[in-house]
Short mmCIF file of C-alpha atoms in Angstrom, two decimals:
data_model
loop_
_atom_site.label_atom_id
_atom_site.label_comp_id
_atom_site.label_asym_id
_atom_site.label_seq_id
_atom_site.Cartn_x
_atom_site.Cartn_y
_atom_site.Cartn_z
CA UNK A 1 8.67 7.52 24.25
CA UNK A 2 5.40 8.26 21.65
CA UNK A 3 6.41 7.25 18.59
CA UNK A 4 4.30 8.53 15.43
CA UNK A 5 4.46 6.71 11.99
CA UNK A 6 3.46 9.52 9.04
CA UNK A 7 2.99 7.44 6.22
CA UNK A 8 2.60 10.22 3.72
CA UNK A 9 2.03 10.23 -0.19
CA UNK A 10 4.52 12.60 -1.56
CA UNK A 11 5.08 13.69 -4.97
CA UNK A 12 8.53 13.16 -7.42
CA UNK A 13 9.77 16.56 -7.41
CA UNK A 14 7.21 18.72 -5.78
CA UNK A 15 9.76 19.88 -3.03
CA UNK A 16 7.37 22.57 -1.51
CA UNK A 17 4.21 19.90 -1.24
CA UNK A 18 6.35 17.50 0.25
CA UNK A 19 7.89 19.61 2.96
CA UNK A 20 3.90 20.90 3.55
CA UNK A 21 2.84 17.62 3.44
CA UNK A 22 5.76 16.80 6.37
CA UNK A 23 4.98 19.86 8.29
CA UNK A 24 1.51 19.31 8.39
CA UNK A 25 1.71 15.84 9.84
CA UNK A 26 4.49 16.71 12.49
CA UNK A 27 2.41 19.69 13.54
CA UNK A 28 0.03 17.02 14.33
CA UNK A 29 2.52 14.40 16.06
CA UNK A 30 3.64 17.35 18.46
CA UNK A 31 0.15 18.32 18.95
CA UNK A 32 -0.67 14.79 19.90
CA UNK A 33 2.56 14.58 22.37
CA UNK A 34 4.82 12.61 20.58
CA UNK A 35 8.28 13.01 21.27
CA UNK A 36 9.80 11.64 17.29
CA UNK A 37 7.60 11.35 14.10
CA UNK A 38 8.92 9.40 11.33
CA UNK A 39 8.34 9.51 7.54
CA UNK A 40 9.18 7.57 4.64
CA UNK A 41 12.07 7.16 2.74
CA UNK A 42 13.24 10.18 0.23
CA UNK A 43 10.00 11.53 0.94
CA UNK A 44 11.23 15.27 0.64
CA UNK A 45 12.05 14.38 -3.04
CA UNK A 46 9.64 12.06 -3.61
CA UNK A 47 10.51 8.98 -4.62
CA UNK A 48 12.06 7.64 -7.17
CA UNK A 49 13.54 11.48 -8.48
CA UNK A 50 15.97 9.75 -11.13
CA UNK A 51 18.06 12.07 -12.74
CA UNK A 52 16.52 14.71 -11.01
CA UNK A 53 19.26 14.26 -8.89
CA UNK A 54 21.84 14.71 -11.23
CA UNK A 55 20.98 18.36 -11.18
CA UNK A 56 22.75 20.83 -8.94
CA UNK A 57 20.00 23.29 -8.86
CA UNK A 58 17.76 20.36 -7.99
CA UNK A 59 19.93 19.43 -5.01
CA UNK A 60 20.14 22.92 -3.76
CA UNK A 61 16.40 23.21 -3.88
CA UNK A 62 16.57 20.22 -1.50
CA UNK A 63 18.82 22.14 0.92
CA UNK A 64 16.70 24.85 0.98
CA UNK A 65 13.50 22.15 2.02
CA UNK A 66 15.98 20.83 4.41
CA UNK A 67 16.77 24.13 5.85
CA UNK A 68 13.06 25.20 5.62
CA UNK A 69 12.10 21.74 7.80
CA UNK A 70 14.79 23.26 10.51
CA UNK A 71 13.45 26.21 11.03
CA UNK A 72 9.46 25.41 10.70
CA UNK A 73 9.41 21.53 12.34
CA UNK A 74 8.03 21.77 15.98
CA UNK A 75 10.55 22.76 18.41
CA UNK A 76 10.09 19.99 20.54
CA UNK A 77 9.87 16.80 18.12
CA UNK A 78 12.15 14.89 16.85
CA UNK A 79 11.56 14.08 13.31
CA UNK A 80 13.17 11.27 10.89
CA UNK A 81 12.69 12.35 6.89
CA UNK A 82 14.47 10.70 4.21
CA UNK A 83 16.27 13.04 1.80
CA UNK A 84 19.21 12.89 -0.84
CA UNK A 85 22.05 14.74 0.87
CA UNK A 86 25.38 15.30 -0.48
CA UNK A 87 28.62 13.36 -0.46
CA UNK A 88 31.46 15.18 1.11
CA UNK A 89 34.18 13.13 0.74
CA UNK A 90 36.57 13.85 -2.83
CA UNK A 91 35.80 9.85 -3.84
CA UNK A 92 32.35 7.95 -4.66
CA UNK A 93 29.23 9.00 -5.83
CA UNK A 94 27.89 12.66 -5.04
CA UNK A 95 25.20 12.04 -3.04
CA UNK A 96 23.60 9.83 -0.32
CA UNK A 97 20.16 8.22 0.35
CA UNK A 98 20.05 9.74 3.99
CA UNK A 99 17.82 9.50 7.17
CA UNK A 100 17.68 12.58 8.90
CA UNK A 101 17.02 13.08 12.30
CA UNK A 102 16.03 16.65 13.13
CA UNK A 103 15.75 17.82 17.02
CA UNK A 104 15.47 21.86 17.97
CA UNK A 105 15.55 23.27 14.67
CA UNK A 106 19.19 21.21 13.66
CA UNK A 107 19.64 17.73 12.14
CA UNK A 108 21.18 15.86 14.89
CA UNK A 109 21.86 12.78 13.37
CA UNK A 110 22.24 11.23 9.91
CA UNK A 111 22.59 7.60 8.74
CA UNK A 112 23.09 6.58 5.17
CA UNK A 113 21.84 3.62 3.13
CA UNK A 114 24.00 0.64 2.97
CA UNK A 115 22.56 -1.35 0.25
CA UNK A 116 21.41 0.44 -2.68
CA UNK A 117 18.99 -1.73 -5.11
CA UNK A 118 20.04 -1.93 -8.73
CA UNK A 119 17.85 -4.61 -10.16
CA UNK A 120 14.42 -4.86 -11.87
CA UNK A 121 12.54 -0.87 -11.25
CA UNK A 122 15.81 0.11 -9.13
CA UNK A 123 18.64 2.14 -10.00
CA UNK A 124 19.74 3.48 -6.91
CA UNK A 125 23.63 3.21 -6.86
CA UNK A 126 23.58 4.88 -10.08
CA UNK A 127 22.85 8.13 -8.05
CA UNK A 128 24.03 7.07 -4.57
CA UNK A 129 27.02 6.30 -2.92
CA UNK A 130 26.59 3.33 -0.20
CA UNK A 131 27.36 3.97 3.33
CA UNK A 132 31.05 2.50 4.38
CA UNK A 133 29.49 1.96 7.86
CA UNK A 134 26.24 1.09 10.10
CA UNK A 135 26.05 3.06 13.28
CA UNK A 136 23.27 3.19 15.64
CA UNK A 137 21.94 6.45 17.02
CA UNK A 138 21.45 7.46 20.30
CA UNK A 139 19.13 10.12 20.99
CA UNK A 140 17.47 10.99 24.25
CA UNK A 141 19.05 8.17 25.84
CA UNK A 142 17.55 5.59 23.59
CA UNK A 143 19.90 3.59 21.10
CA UNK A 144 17.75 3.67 17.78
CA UNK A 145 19.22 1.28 14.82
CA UNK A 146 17.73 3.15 12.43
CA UNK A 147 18.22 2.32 8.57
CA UNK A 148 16.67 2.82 5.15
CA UNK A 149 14.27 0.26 2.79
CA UNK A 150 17.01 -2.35 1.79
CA UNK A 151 18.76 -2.43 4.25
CA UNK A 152 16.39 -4.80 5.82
CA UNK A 153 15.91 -6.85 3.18
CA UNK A 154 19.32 -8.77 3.51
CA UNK A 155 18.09 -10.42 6.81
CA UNK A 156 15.89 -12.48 5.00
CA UNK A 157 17.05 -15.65 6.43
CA UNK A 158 15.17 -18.00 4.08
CA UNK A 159 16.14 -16.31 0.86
CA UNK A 160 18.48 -19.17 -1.50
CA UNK A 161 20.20 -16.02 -2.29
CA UNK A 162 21.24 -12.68 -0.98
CA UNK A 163 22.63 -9.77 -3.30
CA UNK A 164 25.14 -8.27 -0.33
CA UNK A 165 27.36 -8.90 1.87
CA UNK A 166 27.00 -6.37 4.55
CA UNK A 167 23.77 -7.46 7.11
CA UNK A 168 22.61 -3.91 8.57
CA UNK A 169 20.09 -5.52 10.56
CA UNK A 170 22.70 -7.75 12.43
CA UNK A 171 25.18 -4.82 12.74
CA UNK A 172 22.86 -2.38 14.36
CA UNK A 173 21.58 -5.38 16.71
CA UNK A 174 25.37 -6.30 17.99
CA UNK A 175 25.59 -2.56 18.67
CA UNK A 176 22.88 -2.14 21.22
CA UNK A 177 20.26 -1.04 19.00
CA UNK A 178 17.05 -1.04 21.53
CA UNK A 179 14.70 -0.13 18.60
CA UNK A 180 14.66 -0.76 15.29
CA UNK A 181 13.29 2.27 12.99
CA UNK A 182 13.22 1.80 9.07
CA UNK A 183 11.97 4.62 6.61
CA UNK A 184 11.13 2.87 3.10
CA UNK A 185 10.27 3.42 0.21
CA UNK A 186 8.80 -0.21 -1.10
CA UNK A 187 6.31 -0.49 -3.91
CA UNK A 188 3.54 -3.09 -4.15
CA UNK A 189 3.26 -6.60 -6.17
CA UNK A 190 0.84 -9.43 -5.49
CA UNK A 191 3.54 -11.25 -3.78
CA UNK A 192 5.20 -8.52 -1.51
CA UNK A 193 3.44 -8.01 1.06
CA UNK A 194 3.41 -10.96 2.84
CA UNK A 195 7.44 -11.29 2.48
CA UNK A 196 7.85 -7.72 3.97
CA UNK A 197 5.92 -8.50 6.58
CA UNK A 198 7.39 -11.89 7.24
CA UNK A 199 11.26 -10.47 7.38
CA UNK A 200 10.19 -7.89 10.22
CA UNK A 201 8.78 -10.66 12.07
CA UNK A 202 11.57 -12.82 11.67
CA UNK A 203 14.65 -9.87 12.81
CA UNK A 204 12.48 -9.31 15.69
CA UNK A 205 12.11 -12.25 17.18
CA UNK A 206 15.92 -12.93 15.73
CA UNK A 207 17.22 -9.84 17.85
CA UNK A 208 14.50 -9.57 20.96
CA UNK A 209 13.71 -6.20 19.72
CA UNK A 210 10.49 -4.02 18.18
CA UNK A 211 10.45 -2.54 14.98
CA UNK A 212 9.17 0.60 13.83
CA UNK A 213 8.79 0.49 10.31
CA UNK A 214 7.34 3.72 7.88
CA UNK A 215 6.78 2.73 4.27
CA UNK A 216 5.82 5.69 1.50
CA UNK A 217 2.10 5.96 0.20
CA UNK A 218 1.25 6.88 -3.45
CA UNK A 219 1.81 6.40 -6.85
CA UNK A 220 4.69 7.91 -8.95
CA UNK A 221 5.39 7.41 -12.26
CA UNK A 222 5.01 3.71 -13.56
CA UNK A 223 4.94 2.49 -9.36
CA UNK A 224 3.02 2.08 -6.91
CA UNK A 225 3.51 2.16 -3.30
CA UNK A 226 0.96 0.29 -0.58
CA UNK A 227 2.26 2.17 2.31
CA UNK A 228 1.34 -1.01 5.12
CA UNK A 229 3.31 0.70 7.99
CA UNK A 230 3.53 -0.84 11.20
CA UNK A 231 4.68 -1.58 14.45
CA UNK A 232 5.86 -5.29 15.57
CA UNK A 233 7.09 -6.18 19.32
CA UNK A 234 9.88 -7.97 20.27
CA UNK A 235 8.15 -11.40 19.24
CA UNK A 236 7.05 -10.39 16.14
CA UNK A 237 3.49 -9.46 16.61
CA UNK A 238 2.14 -6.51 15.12
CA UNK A 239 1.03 -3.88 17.51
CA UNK A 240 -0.04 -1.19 15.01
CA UNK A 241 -0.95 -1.16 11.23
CA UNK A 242 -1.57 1.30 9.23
CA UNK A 243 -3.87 0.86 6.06
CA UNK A 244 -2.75 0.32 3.05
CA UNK A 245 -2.92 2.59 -0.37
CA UNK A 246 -3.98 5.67 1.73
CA UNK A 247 -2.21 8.16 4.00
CA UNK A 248 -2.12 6.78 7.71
CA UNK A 249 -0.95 8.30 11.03
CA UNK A 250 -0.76 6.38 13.93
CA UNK A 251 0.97 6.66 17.80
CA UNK A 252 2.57 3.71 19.69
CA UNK A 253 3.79 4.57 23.24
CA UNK A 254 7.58 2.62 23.60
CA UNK A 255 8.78 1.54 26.57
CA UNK A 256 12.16 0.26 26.21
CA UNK A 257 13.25 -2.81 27.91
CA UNK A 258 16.01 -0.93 29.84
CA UNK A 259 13.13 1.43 31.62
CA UNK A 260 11.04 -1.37 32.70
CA UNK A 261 14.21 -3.60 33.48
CA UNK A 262 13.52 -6.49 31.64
CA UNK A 263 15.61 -8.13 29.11
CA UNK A 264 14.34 -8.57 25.67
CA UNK A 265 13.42 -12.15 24.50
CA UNK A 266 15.49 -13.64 21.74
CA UNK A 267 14.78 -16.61 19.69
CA UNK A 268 17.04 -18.93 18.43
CA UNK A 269 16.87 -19.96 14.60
CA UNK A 270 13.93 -19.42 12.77
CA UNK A 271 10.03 -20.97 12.98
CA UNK A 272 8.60 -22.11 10.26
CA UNK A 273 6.31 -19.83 8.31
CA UNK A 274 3.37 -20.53 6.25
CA UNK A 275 4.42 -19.21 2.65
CA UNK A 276 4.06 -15.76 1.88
CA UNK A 277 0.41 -15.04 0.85
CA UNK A 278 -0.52 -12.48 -1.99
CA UNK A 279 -1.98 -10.19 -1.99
CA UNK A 280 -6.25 -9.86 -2.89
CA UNK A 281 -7.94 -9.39 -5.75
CA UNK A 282 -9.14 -6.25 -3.44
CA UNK A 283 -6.03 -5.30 -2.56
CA UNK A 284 -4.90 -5.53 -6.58
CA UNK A 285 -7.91 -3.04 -7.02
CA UNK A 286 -7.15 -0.83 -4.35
CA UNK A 287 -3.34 -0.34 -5.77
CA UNK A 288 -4.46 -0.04 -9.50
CA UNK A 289 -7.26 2.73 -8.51
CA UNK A 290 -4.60 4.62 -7.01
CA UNK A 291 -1.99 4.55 -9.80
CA UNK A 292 -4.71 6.19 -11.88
CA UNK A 293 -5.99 8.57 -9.19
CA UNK A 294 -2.16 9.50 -8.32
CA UNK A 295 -1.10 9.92 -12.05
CA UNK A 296 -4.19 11.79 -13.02
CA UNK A 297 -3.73 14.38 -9.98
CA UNK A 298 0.26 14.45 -9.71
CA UNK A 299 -0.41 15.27 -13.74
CA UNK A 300 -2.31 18.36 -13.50
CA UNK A 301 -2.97 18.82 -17.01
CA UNK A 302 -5.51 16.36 -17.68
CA UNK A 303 -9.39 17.54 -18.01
CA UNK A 304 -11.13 14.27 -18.21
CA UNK A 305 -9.51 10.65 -18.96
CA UNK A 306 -10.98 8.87 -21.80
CA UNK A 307 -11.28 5.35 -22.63
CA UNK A 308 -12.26 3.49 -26.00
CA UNK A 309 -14.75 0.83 -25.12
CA UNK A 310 -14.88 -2.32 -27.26
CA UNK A 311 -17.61 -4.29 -24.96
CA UNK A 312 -14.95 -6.98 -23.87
CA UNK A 313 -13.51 -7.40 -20.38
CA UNK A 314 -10.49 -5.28 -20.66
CA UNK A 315 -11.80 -2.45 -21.33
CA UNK A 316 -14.48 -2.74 -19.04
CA UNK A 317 -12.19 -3.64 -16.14
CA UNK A 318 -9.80 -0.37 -16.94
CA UNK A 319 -13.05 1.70 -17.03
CA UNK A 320 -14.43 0.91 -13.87
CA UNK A 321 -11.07 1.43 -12.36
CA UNK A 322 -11.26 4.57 -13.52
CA UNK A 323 -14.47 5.68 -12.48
CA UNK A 324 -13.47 4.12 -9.20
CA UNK A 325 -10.47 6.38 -9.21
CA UNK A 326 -11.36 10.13 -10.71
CA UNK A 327 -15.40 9.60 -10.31
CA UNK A 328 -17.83 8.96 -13.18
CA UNK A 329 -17.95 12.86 -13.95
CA UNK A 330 -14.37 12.54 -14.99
CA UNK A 331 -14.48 9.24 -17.75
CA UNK A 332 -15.59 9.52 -20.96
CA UNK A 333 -16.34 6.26 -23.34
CA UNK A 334 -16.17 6.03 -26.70
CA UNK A 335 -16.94 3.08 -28.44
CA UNK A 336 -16.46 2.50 -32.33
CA UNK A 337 -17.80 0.09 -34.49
CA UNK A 338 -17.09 -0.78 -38.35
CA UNK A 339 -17.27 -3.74 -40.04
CA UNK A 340 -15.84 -6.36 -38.09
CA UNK A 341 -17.50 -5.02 -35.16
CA UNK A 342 -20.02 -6.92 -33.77
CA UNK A 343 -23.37 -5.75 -32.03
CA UNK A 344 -23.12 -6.70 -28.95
CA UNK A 345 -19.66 -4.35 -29.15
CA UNK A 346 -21.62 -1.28 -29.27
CA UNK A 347 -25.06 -2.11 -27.15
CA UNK A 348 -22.46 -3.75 -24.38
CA UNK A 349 -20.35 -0.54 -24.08
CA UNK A 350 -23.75 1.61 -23.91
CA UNK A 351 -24.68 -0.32 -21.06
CA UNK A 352 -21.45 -0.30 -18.89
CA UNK A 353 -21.00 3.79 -19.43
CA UNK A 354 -24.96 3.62 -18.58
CA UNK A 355 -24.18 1.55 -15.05
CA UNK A 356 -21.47 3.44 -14.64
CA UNK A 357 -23.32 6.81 -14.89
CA UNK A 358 -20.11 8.15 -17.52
CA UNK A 359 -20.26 10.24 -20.59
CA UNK A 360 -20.17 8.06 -23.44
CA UNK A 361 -19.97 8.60 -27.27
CA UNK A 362 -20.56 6.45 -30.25
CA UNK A 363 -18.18 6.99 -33.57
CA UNK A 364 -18.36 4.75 -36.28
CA UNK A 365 -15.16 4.25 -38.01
CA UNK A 366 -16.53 2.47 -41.07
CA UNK A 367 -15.84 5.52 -43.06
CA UNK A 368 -12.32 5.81 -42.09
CA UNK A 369 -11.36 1.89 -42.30
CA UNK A 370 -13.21 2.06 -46.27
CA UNK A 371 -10.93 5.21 -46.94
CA UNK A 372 -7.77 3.49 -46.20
CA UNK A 373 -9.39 0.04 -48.11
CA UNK A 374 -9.45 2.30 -51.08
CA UNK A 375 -5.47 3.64 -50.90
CA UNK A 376 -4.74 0.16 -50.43
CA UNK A 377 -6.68 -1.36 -52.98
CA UNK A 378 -3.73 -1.27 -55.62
CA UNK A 379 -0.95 -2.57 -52.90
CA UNK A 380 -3.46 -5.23 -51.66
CA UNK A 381 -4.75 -6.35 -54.81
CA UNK A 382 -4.32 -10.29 -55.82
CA UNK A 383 -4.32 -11.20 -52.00
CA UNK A 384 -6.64 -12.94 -49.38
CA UNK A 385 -8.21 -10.37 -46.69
CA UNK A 386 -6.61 -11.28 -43.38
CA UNK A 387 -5.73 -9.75 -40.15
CA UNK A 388 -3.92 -6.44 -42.00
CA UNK A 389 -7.37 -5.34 -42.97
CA UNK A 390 -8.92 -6.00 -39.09
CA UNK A 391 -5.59 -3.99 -37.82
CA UNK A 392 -6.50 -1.20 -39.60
CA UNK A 393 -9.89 -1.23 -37.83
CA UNK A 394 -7.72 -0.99 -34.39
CA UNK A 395 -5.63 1.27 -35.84
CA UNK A 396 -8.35 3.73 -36.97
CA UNK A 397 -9.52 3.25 -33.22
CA UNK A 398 -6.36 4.54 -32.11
CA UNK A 399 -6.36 7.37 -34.47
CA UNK A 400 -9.80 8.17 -33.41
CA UNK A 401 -8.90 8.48 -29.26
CA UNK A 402 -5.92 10.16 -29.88
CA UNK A 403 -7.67 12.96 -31.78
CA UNK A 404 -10.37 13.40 -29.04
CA UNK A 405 -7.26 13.17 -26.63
CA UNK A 406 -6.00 16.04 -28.42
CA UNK A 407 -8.73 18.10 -28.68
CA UNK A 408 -10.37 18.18 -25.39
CA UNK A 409 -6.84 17.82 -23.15
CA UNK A 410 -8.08 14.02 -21.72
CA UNK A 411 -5.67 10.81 -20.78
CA UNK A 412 -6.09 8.36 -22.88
CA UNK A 413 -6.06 4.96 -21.04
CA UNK A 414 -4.52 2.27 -22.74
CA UNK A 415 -6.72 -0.43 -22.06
CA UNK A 416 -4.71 -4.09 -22.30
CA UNK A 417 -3.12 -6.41 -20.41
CA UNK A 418 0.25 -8.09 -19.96
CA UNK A 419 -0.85 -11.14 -20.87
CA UNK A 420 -1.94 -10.46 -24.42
CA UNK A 421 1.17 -7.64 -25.25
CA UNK A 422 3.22 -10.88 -24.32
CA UNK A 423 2.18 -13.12 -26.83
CA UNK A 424 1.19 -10.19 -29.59
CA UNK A 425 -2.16 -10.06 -29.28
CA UNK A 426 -2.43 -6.33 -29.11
CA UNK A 427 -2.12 -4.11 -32.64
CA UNK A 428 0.70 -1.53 -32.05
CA UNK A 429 -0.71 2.38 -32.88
CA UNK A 430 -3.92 0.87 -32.32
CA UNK A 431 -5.36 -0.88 -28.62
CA UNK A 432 -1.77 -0.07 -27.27
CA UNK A 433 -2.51 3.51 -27.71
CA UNK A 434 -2.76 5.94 -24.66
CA UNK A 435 -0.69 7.74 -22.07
CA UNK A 436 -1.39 5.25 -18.97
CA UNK A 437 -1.31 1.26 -19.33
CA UNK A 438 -3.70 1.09 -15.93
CA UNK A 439 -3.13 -3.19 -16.24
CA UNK A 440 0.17 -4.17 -18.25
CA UNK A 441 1.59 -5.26 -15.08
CA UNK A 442 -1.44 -6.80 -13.51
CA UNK A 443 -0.35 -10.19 -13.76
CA UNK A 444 0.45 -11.85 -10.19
CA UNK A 445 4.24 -13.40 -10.45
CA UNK A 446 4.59 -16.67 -9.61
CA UNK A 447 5.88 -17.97 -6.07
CA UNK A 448 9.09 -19.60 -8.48
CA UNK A 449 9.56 -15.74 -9.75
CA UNK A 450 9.22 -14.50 -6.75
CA UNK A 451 12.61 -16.23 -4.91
CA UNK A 452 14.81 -16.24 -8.14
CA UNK A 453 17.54 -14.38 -6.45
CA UNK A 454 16.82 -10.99 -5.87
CA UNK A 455 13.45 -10.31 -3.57
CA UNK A 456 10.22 -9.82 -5.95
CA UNK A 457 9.82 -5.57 -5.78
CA UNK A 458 8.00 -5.27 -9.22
CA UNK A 459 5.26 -2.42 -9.19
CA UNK A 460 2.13 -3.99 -9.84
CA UNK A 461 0.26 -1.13 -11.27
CA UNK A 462 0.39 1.67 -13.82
CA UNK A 463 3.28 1.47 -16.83
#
């Protein structure tokens, strides 16, 4: 059987560009002879939706994508979406986190999530109701143990700690599951990668089987997702990667164990692993250059983004991101000096927009910091100048990029870090300002974070 993994950027709400998006690549998978195509999880919603899916006329909109995927999906190809379908039953929540199998213009087959995150950007079983059962499906004579995200997460043998009870992996495996197929939808953190990769290794080589495994693309609201699909073999090894923070497509021919008459290898108890690596510094670029790209052009309304440039690091850093992400032709600078601003502030910012070929503006401030030393002349008097006076310097910065914000329609980025917001060195209305904080999360977590209980699944990007 040719297997395709469609590892798709889709966007929160956009029902019509996802189902495009998913017709598009299966148009391709059938034209390349593939007999199933499989995309990410939720991706005909986009994920996550949120209270989007509180709405009925929201979930009806889904049913018509769903209905429009029946009748416009190739004939001939079997194709695995993930979409929010709802709960029949007169108990639980209203709605599921599905898989969907469609075959000949009908959905053939559908398996519900099991475990349903609720913990640091999750909040799935506030929507969702959790599947009472794990069933594996058999479709043209193959036993698939397909399941969603999470659901694989629990076989992390290692772990000190595991949130659930139920282990889908082991479930699907004790029912004959030849293949294992699992739609996600798992953001990106320094440290994530190399567990994800590590617990489809390990149920592998636990179960003797492969693993097919489809991970969403994109950014969408404050997260970021690396994509990183692949396909392991029964030991373990990949055989197929897709690259990561783009769209990928890629085809892996299958040959079950049961057509070549062999009987897949199992291993007993676990090998030791080296620890799980994190990710690059290149790989940290890569993610945050998409969370601007991705907000910037799942945001239509933006004409330009705009960034106020002091001369330091940080806002050189978030600058070059952006031209990275939206081109040079899209970034403006500003930089604004006053009296506590020092030379270098002003001749340093000229020559980053100048390397980075950007537009680039110089405002001085002086006369709006003196204005607001004169209304406070009476409050302040009989008292030592101190860091009130230099705040209203950042705050008249603030003031300053939000009015050219305004005016010309452009995103202000925001341009600090999580390191100084945590210990208050950052001047609320003033260097926090902006619509997009491209590096408040930028801040690797620690290999202790990382195992306290719950698996680390913080988005690394855009806030």
């Amino acid at each position: 059987m040719r297997i395709a993994l469609c590892q798709i950027n889709p966007t929160v709400a956009d029902l019509d560009g996802n189902v495009e998006r998913i017709l598009s690549w299966a148009r391709c998978a059938a034209a390349d002879g593939t007999d199933l195509a499989v995309f990410p999880e939720l991706c005909v919603t986009g994920y996550p939706p949120l209270d989007l899916l509180d709405s009925p006329g929201f979930i009806a909109d889904v049913q018509a994508a769903l209905d429009r995927l029946a009748d416009d999906l190739p004939p001939d190809l079997g194709v695995i979406v993930g979409a929010p379908v709802p709960n029949t039953d007169h108990t639980g929540k209203r709605l599921y986190n599905a898989a969907l199998l469609f075959d000949g213009g009908a959905i053939v087959a559908q398996v519900n999530k099991t475990l349903l995150p609720t913990y640091d950007v999750f909040d799935e079983y506030r929507y969702f109701e959790p599947a009472p059962q794990r069933r594996v499906v058999t479709w043209r004579g193959h036993r698939l143990g397909l399941h969603i995200c999470e659901d694989m997460w629990n076989n992390e043998e290692h772990a000190d700690y595991h949130l659930y009870d139920e282990n889908p992996i082991d479930e699907l495996a004790q029912q004959g599951a030849e293949l294992f197929v699992n739609i996600s939808a798992s953001p990106f953190s320094m440290t994530k990668q190399g567990t994800r990769r590590q617990i489809l290794a390990d149920a592998c080589r636990e179960h003797g089987l492969p693993f097919v495994f489809v991970n969403q693309v994109g950014a969408n609201t404050e997260l970021i997702f690396d994509g990183d699909s692949r396909v392991l073999d029964a030991s373990g090894t990949p055989l197929l990667t897709l690259p990561s923070f783009e769209e990928g497509y890629g085809v892996w021919e299958w040959t079950s164990a049961a057509e070549n008459g062999t009987t897949p290898p199992r291993q007993n108890g676990y090998t030791a692993e080296p620890p799980h690596a994190e990710a690059s510094i290149a790989d940290l670029h890569d993610a945050l250059v998409l969370g601007i790209r991705d907000y910037f052009e799942k945001t239509p309304v933006f004409a330009k983004t705009l960034i106020g440039l002091s001369g330091g690091i940080d806002s050189a850093v978030t600058c070059a991101l952006a031209a990275n992400a939206l081109g040079p032709e899209r970034v403006v600078g500003i930089t604004m000096p006053s009296a506590y601003s020092s030379t270098g502030s002003v001749s340093d910012s000229q020559a980053l927009a100048d390397a980075l070929g950007i537009e680039f503006h110089a405002v001085s401030i002086r006369p709006a910091v003196d204005a607001f030393g004169t209304m406070l002349r009476d409050v302040f008097a009989g008292t030592e100048e101190n860091v009130a006076e230099e705040n209203v310097q950042a705050r008249s910065r603030g003031l300053t990029l939000m009015a050219v914000s305004n005016k010309f329609n452009y995103l202000l980025l925001t341009t600090g870090n999580k390191s100084e917001m945590a210990v208050g060195y950052a001047t609320l209305y003033g260097d926090m300002s902006g619509g997009l904080a491209v590096r408040s999360g930028a801040t690797p977590t620690s290999a202790r974070a990382r195992r306290r209980g719950a698996r680390d699944k913080l988005g690394a990007g855009t806030v």
